Short mmCIF file of C-alpha atoms in Angstrom, two decimals:
data_model
loop_
_atom_site.label_atom_id
_atom_site.label_comp_id
_atom_site.label_asym_id
_atom_site.label_seq_id
_atom_site.Cartn_x
_atom_site.Cartn_y
_atom_site.Cartn_z
CA MET O 1 18.68 -34.56 -35.69
CA SER O 2 18.25 -36.11 -32.25
CA TYR O 3 16.82 -34.85 -29.01
CA CYS O 4 19.10 -32.94 -26.67
CA THR O 5 20.48 -34.88 -23.72
CA GLU O 6 18.18 -33.32 -21.10
CA ILE O 7 15.07 -34.25 -23.07
CA GLN O 8 16.29 -37.81 -23.54
CA VAL O 9 16.92 -38.14 -19.79
CA ILE O 10 13.46 -36.80 -18.94
CA PHE O 11 11.63 -39.16 -21.29
CA LYS O 12 13.70 -42.09 -20.01
CA SER O 13 12.59 -41.24 -16.46
CA LEU O 14 8.99 -41.25 -17.70
CA ASN O 15 9.52 -44.70 -19.24
CA LEU O 16 8.41 -43.29 -22.58
CA ALA O 17 10.05 -43.82 -25.95
CA LEU O 18 10.76 -40.70 -27.99
CA PRO O 19 9.41 -40.86 -31.56
CA HIS O 20 11.76 -40.72 -34.53
CA LEU O 21 12.55 -37.18 -35.59
CA ASN O 22 12.52 -35.67 -39.05
CA ALA O 23 15.57 -33.59 -39.89
CA GLN O 24 13.25 -31.45 -42.03
CA GLY O 25 10.76 -30.94 -39.19
CA PHE O 26 10.00 -27.67 -37.43
CA GLU O 27 12.51 -26.51 -34.85
CA VAL O 28 11.85 -26.54 -31.12
CA LYS O 29 14.18 -24.19 -29.28
CA SER O 30 14.50 -23.69 -25.55
CA PRO O 31 13.90 -20.10 -24.42
CA VAL O 32 16.28 -20.83 -21.54
CA ASP O 33 19.37 -20.50 -23.74
CA GLY O 34 18.18 -20.68 -27.34
CA ARG O 35 19.40 -24.25 -27.81
CA LEU O 36 17.75 -26.49 -30.38
CA LEU O 37 15.87 -29.20 -28.48
CA ALA O 38 14.55 -31.11 -31.47
CA LYS O 39 13.03 -30.94 -34.94
CA VAL O 40 9.54 -32.35 -34.79
CA THR O 41 7.69 -33.77 -37.75
CA ALA O 42 4.55 -31.87 -38.70
CA HIS O 43 1.43 -33.83 -39.70
CA THR O 44 0.17 -33.61 -43.25
CA GLU O 45 -3.45 -32.89 -44.10
CA ALA O 46 -3.98 -36.54 -45.03
CA GLN O 47 -2.49 -37.73 -41.73
CA ILE O 48 -4.68 -35.35 -39.77
CA GLY O 49 -7.77 -36.63 -41.56
CA ALA O 50 -6.80 -40.22 -40.81
CA GLU O 51 -6.21 -39.47 -37.11
CA ILE O 52 -9.58 -37.75 -36.79
CA LEU O 53 -11.38 -40.56 -38.60
CA LEU O 54 -9.80 -43.04 -36.20
CA SER O 55 -10.83 -40.86 -33.27
CA ASN O 56 -14.39 -40.73 -34.56
CA GLN O 57 -14.53 -44.52 -34.79
CA ALA O 58 -13.11 -44.79 -31.27
CA SER O 59 -15.80 -42.45 -29.95
CA LEU O 60 -18.50 -44.95 -30.97
CA ALA O 61 -16.95 -47.49 -28.59
CA TRP O 62 -15.89 -45.08 -25.86
CA ARG O 63 -19.35 -43.60 -25.36
CA LYS O 64 -20.64 -47.08 -24.48
CA VAL O 65 -18.20 -47.40 -21.56
CA PRO O 66 -19.95 -46.44 -18.29
CA ALA O 67 -18.91 -43.00 -17.07
CA PRO O 68 -17.45 -44.25 -13.73
CA LYS O 69 -15.35 -46.70 -15.73
CA ARG O 70 -14.16 -43.83 -17.92
CA GLY O 71 -13.27 -42.06 -14.70
CA GLU O 72 -11.02 -44.95 -13.76
CA LEU O 73 -8.81 -44.25 -16.77
CA VAL O 74 -8.54 -40.60 -15.75
CA ARG O 75 -7.67 -41.66 -12.18
CA VAL O 76 -4.80 -43.84 -13.42
CA PHE O 77 -3.61 -41.01 -15.66
CA GLY O 78 -3.59 -38.59 -12.73
CA GLU O 79 -1.59 -41.02 -10.60
CA LEU O 80 1.00 -41.49 -13.36
CA VAL O 81 1.37 -37.74 -13.68
CA ARG O 82 1.67 -37.35 -9.89
CA HIS O 83 4.40 -39.99 -9.82
CA HIS O 84 6.37 -38.16 -12.51
CA LYS O 85 5.72 -34.61 -11.30
CA GLU O 86 9.37 -33.62 -11.00
CA PRO O 87 10.58 -34.54 -14.52
CA LEU O 88 7.39 -33.24 -16.11
CA GLY O 89 7.91 -29.87 -14.41
CA GLN O 90 11.51 -29.83 -15.63
CA LEU O 91 10.33 -30.51 -19.18
CA ILE O 92 7.96 -27.54 -18.99
CA SER O 93 10.83 -25.34 -17.80
CA HIS O 94 13.14 -26.46 -20.61
CA GLU O 95 10.51 -25.92 -23.27
CA THR O 96 8.67 -22.78 -22.10
CA GLY O 97 11.07 -21.04 -19.74
CA LYS O 98 8.80 -21.28 -16.71
CA ILE O 99 10.57 -21.41 -13.38
CA LEU O 100 10.55 -24.84 -11.75
CA GLN O 101 8.03 -23.86 -9.09
CA GLU O 102 5.56 -22.85 -11.79
CA GLY O 103 6.34 -25.92 -13.87
CA TRP O 104 5.63 -28.20 -10.93
CA GLY O 105 2.54 -26.15 -10.13
CA GLU O 106 1.25 -26.74 -13.64
CA VAL O 107 1.79 -30.48 -13.30
CA GLN O 108 -0.14 -30.34 -10.04
CA GLU O 109 -3.01 -28.74 -11.97
CA VAL O 110 -3.09 -31.82 -14.18
CA VAL O 111 -3.33 -34.04 -11.10
CA ASP O 112 -6.01 -31.85 -9.54
CA ILE O 113 -8.29 -31.77 -12.59
CA CYS O 114 -7.99 -35.55 -12.90
CA GLU O 115 -9.18 -35.91 -9.30
CA PHE O 116 -12.05 -33.52 -10.02
CA ALA O 117 -13.01 -35.46 -13.16
CA VAL O 118 -12.98 -38.80 -11.37
CA GLY O 119 -15.62 -37.52 -8.95
CA LEU O 120 -17.51 -35.93 -11.82
CA SER O 121 -17.73 -39.30 -13.59
CA ARG O 122 -20.39 -40.29 -11.03
CA GLN O 123 -22.18 -36.94 -11.14
CA LEU O 124 -23.17 -36.32 -14.76
CA TYR O 125 -26.63 -35.37 -13.59
CA GLY O 126 -29.64 -34.49 -15.71
CA LEU O 127 -32.99 -33.20 -14.46
CA SER O 128 -36.47 -34.53 -13.79
CA ILE O 129 -38.99 -31.81 -14.68
CA ALA O 130 -42.65 -31.62 -13.70
CA SER O 131 -44.95 -32.14 -16.68
CA GLU O 132 -48.20 -30.27 -17.17
CA ARG O 133 -49.76 -33.44 -18.66
CA PRO O 134 -51.06 -36.35 -16.57
CA ASP O 135 -49.07 -39.61 -16.71
CA HIS O 136 -46.11 -37.83 -18.33
CA LYS O 137 -42.65 -36.88 -17.17
CA LEU O 138 -39.98 -34.61 -18.59
CA LEU O 139 -36.30 -35.48 -18.39
CA GLU O 140 -33.12 -33.66 -19.31
CA THR O 141 -30.30 -36.00 -20.27
CA TRP O 142 -26.70 -35.43 -21.34
CA HIS O 143 -24.77 -37.38 -23.98
CA PRO O 144 -21.23 -37.39 -25.43
CA LEU O 145 -20.48 -35.15 -28.40
CA GLY O 146 -17.98 -37.45 -30.12
CA VAL O 147 -14.58 -36.05 -31.09
CA VAL O 148 -13.29 -33.05 -29.12
CA GLY O 149 -10.51 -31.04 -30.76
CA ILE O 150 -8.13 -29.23 -28.38
CA ILE O 151 -5.81 -26.37 -29.34
CA SER O 152 -3.42 -25.31 -26.56
CA ALA O 153 -0.94 -22.46 -26.15
CA PHE O 154 2.75 -22.60 -25.22
CA ASN O 155 2.44 -20.98 -21.79
CA PHE O 156 0.47 -23.85 -20.24
CA PRO O 157 1.58 -26.81 -22.37
CA MET O 158 0.10 -29.46 -20.06
CA ALA O 159 -2.58 -27.94 -17.82
CA VAL O 160 -4.84 -26.58 -20.57
CA PHE O 161 -4.93 -29.96 -22.30
CA ALA O 162 -5.71 -31.69 -19.02
CA TRP O 163 -8.53 -29.26 -18.15
CA ASN O 164 -10.20 -30.23 -21.40
CA ALA O 165 -9.10 -33.85 -21.69
CA ALA O 166 -10.06 -35.04 -18.21
CA LEU O 167 -13.59 -33.66 -18.49
CA ALA O 168 -14.08 -34.62 -22.13
CA LEU O 169 -12.99 -38.20 -21.47
CA VAL O 170 -15.31 -38.81 -18.51
CA CYS O 171 -18.10 -37.24 -20.57
CA GLY O 172 -17.55 -39.97 -23.18
CA ASN O 173 -15.60 -38.13 -25.88
CA THR O 174 -12.37 -38.93 -27.69
CA LEU O 175 -9.59 -36.37 -28.16
CA VAL O 176 -7.54 -34.82 -30.94
CA TRP O 177 -4.88 -32.45 -29.59
CA LYS O 178 -3.03 -29.78 -31.53
CA PRO O 179 -0.45 -28.28 -29.10
CA SER O 180 1.55 -25.13 -29.69
CA GLU O 181 4.45 -25.71 -32.07
CA LYS O 182 6.56 -24.00 -29.38
CA ALA O 183 5.84 -26.77 -26.85
CA PRO O 184 5.39 -30.09 -28.70
CA LEU O 185 7.64 -32.12 -26.39
CA SER O 186 5.44 -31.50 -23.35
CA ALA O 187 2.53 -32.72 -25.45
CA LEU O 188 4.42 -35.86 -26.43
CA ALA O 189 5.12 -36.64 -22.79
CA LEU O 190 1.58 -36.07 -21.54
CA THR O 191 -0.01 -37.98 -24.42
CA GLY O 192 2.37 -40.86 -23.79
CA LEU O 193 1.33 -41.05 -20.14
CA LEU O 194 -2.36 -40.90 -21.06
CA LEU O 195 -1.96 -43.77 -23.51
CA LYS O 196 -0.04 -45.72 -20.86
CA ALA O 197 -2.91 -45.08 -18.41
CA ALA O 198 -5.36 -46.44 -20.98
CA GLU O 199 -3.31 -49.62 -21.24
CA GLN O 200 -2.98 -50.03 -17.47
CA SER O 201 -6.71 -49.56 -16.94
CA GLY O 202 -7.61 -52.00 -19.72
CA MET O 203 -9.16 -49.35 -21.96
CA ALA O 204 -6.61 -49.00 -24.73
CA ILE O 205 -8.99 -48.07 -27.56
CA GLU O 206 -7.11 -47.06 -30.69
CA GLY O 207 -7.87 -43.43 -31.44
CA LEU O 208 -8.90 -42.53 -27.89
CA VAL O 209 -6.40 -39.66 -27.95
CA SER O 210 -4.53 -38.43 -31.02
CA LEU O 211 -1.71 -35.90 -31.10
CA ILE O 212 -1.24 -33.82 -34.24
CA GLN O 213 1.81 -31.56 -34.51
CA GLY O 214 2.45 -28.50 -36.62
CA ASP O 215 1.64 -24.85 -37.21
CA LYS O 216 -1.59 -22.91 -37.70
CA ALA O 217 -2.40 -24.84 -40.87
CA VAL O 218 -2.63 -28.05 -38.83
CA GLY O 219 -5.09 -26.43 -36.44
CA LYS O 220 -7.10 -25.05 -39.35
CA THR O 221 -7.40 -28.52 -40.87
CA MET O 222 -8.56 -29.98 -37.57
CA VAL O 223 -11.15 -27.25 -37.03
CA ALA O 224 -12.60 -27.77 -40.51
CA ASN O 225 -13.02 -31.53 -40.15
CA PRO O 226 -16.74 -32.44 -39.81
CA HIS O 227 -16.02 -35.31 -37.39
CA VAL O 228 -14.72 -32.81 -34.80
CA LYS O 229 -17.83 -31.76 -32.86
CA LEU O 230 -16.26 -29.27 -30.46
CA VAL O 231 -13.12 -27.16 -30.76
CA SER O 232 -11.70 -25.96 -27.46
CA ALA O 233 -9.07 -23.36 -28.27
CA THR O 234 -6.76 -21.50 -25.91
CA GLY O 235 -4.61 -18.66 -27.21
CA SER O 236 -4.81 -15.14 -28.56
CA SER O 237 -8.04 -13.36 -29.38
CA ALA O 238 -6.96 -13.17 -33.02
CA MET O 239 -6.63 -16.95 -33.16
CA GLY O 240 -9.92 -17.44 -31.35
CA ARG O 241 -11.69 -15.16 -33.77
CA GLN O 242 -10.53 -17.34 -36.68
CA VAL O 243 -11.61 -20.53 -34.89
CA ALA O 244 -15.02 -19.08 -34.02
CA MET O 245 -15.71 -17.99 -37.58
CA ALA O 246 -14.60 -21.34 -39.00
CA CYS O 247 -16.84 -23.21 -36.56
CA ALA O 248 -19.78 -20.90 -37.23
CA THR O 249 -19.98 -21.86 -40.90
CA THR O 250 -21.16 -25.36 -39.91
CA PHE O 251 -22.68 -24.41 -36.52
CA LYS O 252 -19.93 -26.37 -34.78
CA LYS O 253 -19.44 -25.78 -31.07
CA SER O 254 -16.42 -23.79 -29.97
CA LEU O 255 -15.08 -23.24 -26.46
CA LEU O 256 -12.73 -20.24 -26.45
CA GLU O 257 -10.35 -19.23 -23.66
CA LEU O 258 -8.41 -16.32 -25.11
CA GLY O 259 -6.40 -13.28 -24.07
CA GLY O 260 -6.70 -11.01 -21.08
CA ASN O 261 -5.83 -7.41 -20.24
CA ASN O 262 -6.41 -7.79 -16.55
CA ALA O 263 -6.70 -5.05 -13.95
CA ALA O 264 -6.55 -4.71 -10.18
CA ILE O 265 -7.98 -1.82 -8.19
CA VAL O 266 -6.16 -0.74 -5.02
CA CYS O 267 -8.44 1.12 -2.61
CA PRO O 268 -7.42 3.51 0.21
CA SER O 269 -8.06 0.86 2.87
CA ALA O 270 -6.02 -1.85 1.17
CA ASN O 271 -3.30 -3.77 3.03
CA LEU O 272 -0.36 -2.53 0.92
CA GLU O 273 1.97 -5.32 2.00
CA LEU O 274 -0.62 -7.82 0.73
CA VAL O 275 -1.07 -5.76 -2.42
CA THR O 276 2.65 -5.76 -3.17
CA ARG O 277 2.93 -9.53 -2.82
CA GLY O 278 -0.17 -10.15 -4.90
CA VAL O 279 0.78 -7.68 -7.62
CA VAL O 280 4.35 -8.92 -8.05
CA PHE O 281 3.35 -12.54 -8.62
CA ALA O 282 0.44 -11.61 -10.87
CA ALA O 283 2.50 -9.17 -12.96
CA ALA O 284 5.90 -10.89 -13.10
CA GLY O 285 5.03 -14.58 -12.78
CA THR O 286 5.65 -16.63 -15.94
CA ALA O 287 7.49 -13.52 -17.19
CA GLY O 288 4.11 -11.91 -17.80
CA GLN O 289 3.09 -14.64 -20.23
CA ARG O 290 -0.20 -15.75 -18.67
CA CYS O 291 -3.64 -14.87 -19.93
CA THR O 292 -4.38 -13.88 -16.31
CA THR O 293 -1.26 -11.73 -15.90
CA LEU O 294 -1.91 -8.42 -14.15
CA ARG O 295 -1.30 -5.70 -16.73
CA ARG O 296 -3.19 -2.68 -15.34
CA LEU O 297 -2.96 -1.45 -11.75
CA ILE O 298 -5.54 1.21 -10.83
CA VAL O 299 -4.47 2.82 -7.55
CA HIS O 300 -6.25 5.35 -5.36
CA ARG O 301 -4.29 8.58 -5.37
CA SER O 302 -3.96 8.59 -1.56
CA VAL O 303 -1.81 5.44 -1.55
CA TYR O 304 -0.32 5.74 -5.04
CA GLN O 305 3.19 6.99 -4.20
CA GLN O 306 3.62 4.62 -1.29
CA LEU O 307 2.68 1.61 -3.42
CA ILE O 308 4.77 2.69 -6.42
CA SER O 309 7.81 3.05 -4.18
CA SER O 310 7.27 -0.42 -2.72
CA LEU O 311 6.79 -2.03 -6.13
CA GLN O 312 9.90 -0.38 -7.57
CA LYS O 313 12.03 -1.77 -4.76
CA VAL O 314 10.74 -5.30 -5.33
CA PHE O 315 10.90 -5.20 -9.14
CA GLU O 316 14.47 -3.90 -9.00
CA LYS O 317 15.61 -6.94 -7.04
CA LEU O 318 13.49 -9.68 -8.63
CA PRO O 319 15.79 -12.65 -9.39
CA VAL O 320 15.80 -12.89 -13.21
CA GLY O 321 17.63 -15.88 -14.62
CA ASN O 322 17.73 -19.53 -15.60
CA PRO O 323 14.32 -20.98 -14.68
CA LEU O 324 15.91 -24.31 -13.75
CA THR O 325 18.00 -22.64 -11.04
CA THR O 326 16.68 -22.55 -7.48
CA GLY O 327 15.77 -19.04 -6.39
CA THR O 328 14.91 -17.67 -9.84
CA LEU O 329 11.51 -15.97 -9.93
CA VAL O 330 11.47 -14.62 -13.49
CA GLY O 331 12.54 -16.74 -16.44
CA PRO O 332 12.86 -15.78 -20.11
CA LEU O 333 10.35 -14.59 -22.66
CA ILE O 334 9.41 -17.35 -25.07
CA ASP O 335 11.26 -15.89 -28.08
CA GLN O 336 12.60 -12.85 -29.91
CA THR O 337 9.16 -11.82 -31.17
CA ALA O 338 7.85 -11.58 -27.62
CA PHE O 339 10.85 -9.41 -26.68
CA HIS O 340 10.37 -7.07 -29.65
CA ASN O 341 6.65 -6.71 -28.87
CA MET O 342 7.49 -5.77 -25.30
CA GLN O 343 10.05 -3.19 -26.33
CA ALA O 344 7.67 -1.70 -28.91
CA SER O 345 5.00 -1.23 -26.24
CA ILE O 346 7.50 0.40 -23.88
CA GLU O 347 8.65 2.80 -26.60
CA GLU O 348 5.04 3.70 -27.39
CA ALA O 349 4.43 4.37 -23.70
CA LYS O 350 7.43 6.71 -23.58
CA GLU O 351 6.15 8.62 -26.62
CA LEU O 352 2.80 9.08 -24.86
CA GLY O 353 4.48 10.51 -21.76
CA GLY O 354 4.58 7.35 -19.67
CA LYS O 355 7.17 7.09 -16.92
CA VAL O 356 9.01 3.81 -17.48
CA HIS O 357 10.85 1.86 -14.81
CA PHE O 358 12.95 -1.12 -15.88
CA GLY O 359 11.93 -3.33 -18.82
CA ASN O 360 15.52 -3.71 -19.99
CA ARG O 361 17.03 -6.88 -21.40
CA CYS O 362 19.16 -8.80 -18.91
CA ASP O 363 22.53 -10.32 -19.75
CA VAL O 364 21.47 -13.89 -19.08
CA GLY O 365 21.29 -17.04 -21.20
CA GLY O 366 23.38 -15.89 -24.14
CA PRO O 367 22.52 -14.03 -27.36
CA ASN O 368 19.62 -16.30 -28.34
CA ALA O 369 17.69 -16.05 -25.07
CA TYR O 370 15.47 -13.12 -24.07
CA TYR O 371 15.43 -12.29 -20.38
CA VAL O 372 13.98 -8.97 -19.22
CA ARG O 373 13.48 -7.15 -15.96
CA PRO O 374 9.72 -6.73 -15.53
CA ALA O 375 8.66 -3.16 -16.26
CA ILE O 376 6.51 -0.65 -14.42
CA VAL O 377 4.97 2.11 -16.54
CA GLU O 378 3.18 5.04 -14.91
CA PHE O 379 0.43 6.88 -16.78
CA GLU O 380 -1.79 9.69 -15.54
CA SER O 381 -4.75 8.22 -17.44
CA GLN O 382 -5.56 4.93 -19.17
CA ILE O 383 -4.32 5.34 -22.75
CA GLY O 384 -2.38 3.72 -25.58
CA PRO O 385 -0.75 0.35 -24.95
CA MET O 386 -2.45 0.14 -21.56
CA LEU O 387 -5.65 -0.87 -23.37
CA ARG O 388 -3.89 -3.49 -25.48
CA GLU O 389 -2.61 -6.86 -24.29
CA THR O 390 1.15 -7.18 -24.62
CA PHE O 391 2.12 -10.71 -23.67
CA ALA O 392 5.09 -9.64 -21.55
CA PRO O 393 5.85 -8.40 -18.01
CA ILE O 394 4.70 -4.77 -18.29
CA LEU O 395 2.66 -3.40 -15.39
CA TYR O 396 0.86 -0.18 -16.24
CA VAL O 397 -0.10 1.92 -13.20
CA VAL O 398 -2.65 4.73 -13.17
CA PRO O 399 -4.21 6.74 -10.29
CA TYR O 400 -7.91 7.17 -9.57
CA ASP O 401 -10.00 9.33 -7.25
CA ASN O 402 -13.49 7.83 -7.45
CA PHE O 403 -14.30 4.13 -7.05
CA ASP O 404 -16.92 4.21 -9.82
CA ASP O 405 -14.28 5.61 -12.17
CA ALA O 406 -11.91 2.79 -11.17
CA ILE O 407 -14.52 0.19 -12.07
CA ALA O 408 -15.13 1.95 -15.37
CA MET O 409 -11.39 1.77 -16.12
CA ASN O 410 -11.35 -1.93 -15.19
CA ASN O 411 -14.20 -2.56 -17.64
CA ALA O 412 -12.82 -0.37 -20.45
CA ALA O 413 -10.57 -3.12 -21.83
CA SER O 414 -11.80 -5.18 -24.76
CA HIS O 415 -10.91 -8.36 -22.86
CA GLY O 416 -12.82 -9.62 -19.85
CA LEU O 417 -10.88 -12.45 -18.23
CA SER O 418 -9.62 -11.68 -14.72
CA SER O 419 -9.79 -8.77 -12.30
CA SER O 420 -9.31 -8.02 -8.63
CA VAL O 421 -9.85 -5.41 -5.96
CA PHE O 422 -7.76 -4.86 -2.84
CA THR O 423 -9.86 -3.33 -0.09
CA GLN O 424 -10.91 -3.71 3.54
CA ASP O 425 -14.20 -1.96 2.77
CA LEU O 426 -17.03 -4.50 2.53
CA ARG O 427 -19.10 -2.18 0.37
CA GLU O 428 -16.34 -1.81 -2.23
CA ALA O 429 -15.76 -5.57 -2.31
CA GLU O 430 -19.46 -6.30 -2.76
CA ILE O 431 -19.90 -3.69 -5.49
CA PHE O 432 -16.87 -5.01 -7.38
CA THR O 433 -18.23 -8.57 -7.43
CA SER O 434 -21.82 -7.51 -8.18
CA SER O 435 -23.59 -7.00 -11.51
CA ILE O 436 -22.53 -3.33 -11.54
CA GLY O 437 -18.89 -4.15 -10.77
CA SER O 438 -16.25 -6.01 -12.76
CA ASP O 439 -17.43 -7.35 -16.11
CA CYS O 440 -14.83 -10.13 -16.12
CA GLY O 441 -15.30 -13.88 -15.80
CA ILE O 442 -13.05 -13.79 -12.73
CA ALA O 443 -13.49 -11.11 -10.05
CA ASN O 444 -11.25 -11.52 -6.99
CA VAL O 445 -11.03 -9.72 -3.65
CA ASN O 446 -7.67 -9.24 -1.90
CA ILE O 447 -5.76 -11.58 -4.18
CA GLY O 448 -4.17 -11.01 -7.57
CA THR O 449 -5.55 -11.85 -10.98
CA SER O 450 -3.51 -15.06 -11.43
CA GLY O 451 -3.61 -18.46 -9.77
CA ALA O 452 -7.14 -19.76 -10.36
CA GLU O 453 -8.11 -23.08 -8.74
CA ILE O 454 -9.57 -25.94 -10.76
CA GLY O 455 -12.77 -26.08 -8.69
CA GLY O 456 -14.18 -22.97 -10.36
CA ALA O 457 -15.04 -22.57 -14.01
CA PHE O 458 -12.21 -20.71 -15.77
CA GLY O 459 -12.73 -18.19 -18.57
CA GLY O 460 -13.95 -14.73 -19.40
CA GLU O 461 -16.13 -12.42 -21.43
CA LYS O 462 -15.80 -10.09 -24.44
CA GLU O 463 -12.61 -10.75 -26.45
CA THR O 464 -11.63 -13.46 -23.96
CA GLY O 465 -14.16 -15.59 -25.84
CA GLY O 466 -16.86 -16.45 -23.32
CA GLY O 467 -15.82 -20.08 -22.85
CA ARG O 468 -15.41 -21.89 -19.54
CA GLU O 469 -12.99 -24.71 -18.75
CA SER O 470 -12.07 -26.75 -15.68
CA GLY O 471 -14.44 -26.85 -12.68
CA SER O 472 -18.02 -26.09 -11.68
CA ASP O 473 -20.43 -27.14 -14.48
CA ALA O 474 -17.92 -26.60 -17.30
CA TRP O 475 -18.41 -30.30 -18.14
CA LYS O 476 -21.66 -29.41 -19.89
CA ALA O 477 -19.70 -27.86 -22.77
CA TYR O 478 -18.41 -31.33 -23.67
CA MET O 479 -21.87 -32.91 -23.93
CA ARG O 480 -25.08 -32.45 -25.85
CA ARG O 481 -28.34 -31.90 -24.03
CA ALA O 482 -31.56 -33.80 -24.81
CA THR O 483 -35.04 -33.13 -23.44
CA ASN O 484 -37.14 -36.30 -23.18
CA THR O 485 -40.90 -36.60 -22.72
CA VAL O 486 -42.13 -39.98 -21.47
CA ASN O 487 -45.82 -40.91 -21.63
CA TYR O 488 -46.54 -43.80 -19.27
CA GLY O 489 -50.33 -43.54 -19.53
CA ASN O 490 -52.93 -44.76 -22.02
CA SER O 491 -54.10 -41.37 -23.29
CA LEU O 492 -52.40 -38.72 -25.38
CA PRO O 493 -53.06 -35.25 -23.92
CA LEU O 494 -51.35 -32.45 -25.80
CA ALA O 495 -49.40 -29.65 -24.20
CA GLN O 496 -51.01 -26.23 -23.74
CA GLY O 497 -54.43 -27.96 -23.65
CA ILE O 498 -54.63 -28.25 -27.43
CA GLN O 499 -57.52 -30.40 -28.68
CA PHE O 500 -56.77 -32.40 -31.85
CA ASP O 501 -59.06 -35.45 -31.88
CA VAL O 502 -59.38 -37.61 -34.96
#
């Protein structure tokens, strides 16, 4: 088994050698047309243990490198990725079915988080705290954890790794990455560029980043290894629950960025043209396969029919097709399972009295590819599949009369990732973003639920896992905190005025 021609061309343009393939390895098929891209060798339990041990040894050297110097490696990595943005975006499209614009956008996220991390490498600040004792000072300092294990999902095969890797590296950690078995080639490319950046910056420490390939069993082995000090996992809530429980047995840190059943509220004063544009991208982008995809649209009854009519017209004409073709806006679902899950949810909605628009399979890509026209499902109240995340382009729409009820519907989902409100009413916007408003980690005003920037911490509450990645102070998750008391005097006063003289 060899790589398909397109993959060979892409890796050649990256100046990276493709590893030898195992004919008995797991299959990697393109959702674009169902073609077999490669058969990738899965790591054995012994190989995983050896990689993690090597990473642990590397962490002892890496933590001694000054943080700004560590930032230099990340800067070089970001520049390499920027230089190869076009072929990397094409690779994402081949492997995940994302349209080229989204593939290139994901690569840009890698560049952006590298730039953020380079600045961060000179800003790993602790605190100086006033002491109640004379001639004493209190300090808060931050130190590397050691080995950071990363589990990423197929839908963002490069960006999620970079969010974690860029921050973890400047914080002084080494990396072990278990990518989705549906997107191992993107992982090979990005790891290859990171290793090349290490060489170019003179910091090629063996074990700095290790890539382990395979299914859930590979991830389970990595999570259980005692040398892995933090597991950052992105994927379904079911997967995150397993990771959290496995980590809890040894009090290991976990950073979980899981599913989302995201809602948007459309108020009477909303700019409906803006709403339509925001809703269509959020609901149909990435063929509905984002954790931030808009799945529930809660619309005030006074503008309901007007908005539904507008959305139907746009959804009916959305260009569905080959994601590598210019002009396509909706590519394929990742595989047959995703298609069957979508159809099962639509059938359930029909049984519950939902009014279904579209959602049909499109005659594109051949028998082994799964293209669909994004669906709109109208319900009179929030029931059934509307309260369950289906990782597909289904937009459930429900009317509301009272703004408090709309917020309650937004918060009724078991997930708490992203949310938005469309309104020109300052009071409604402020309530939505306040403590009595949306209970999600992301609460937007007059934009959709998708398209977060790297400057803000990304993540959510409830079954979304509670973790935060990317910007703001998310770097603290990759470090351990120490409180230091320094006595620079000649006496030994005790805190709280305790007297203990001997």
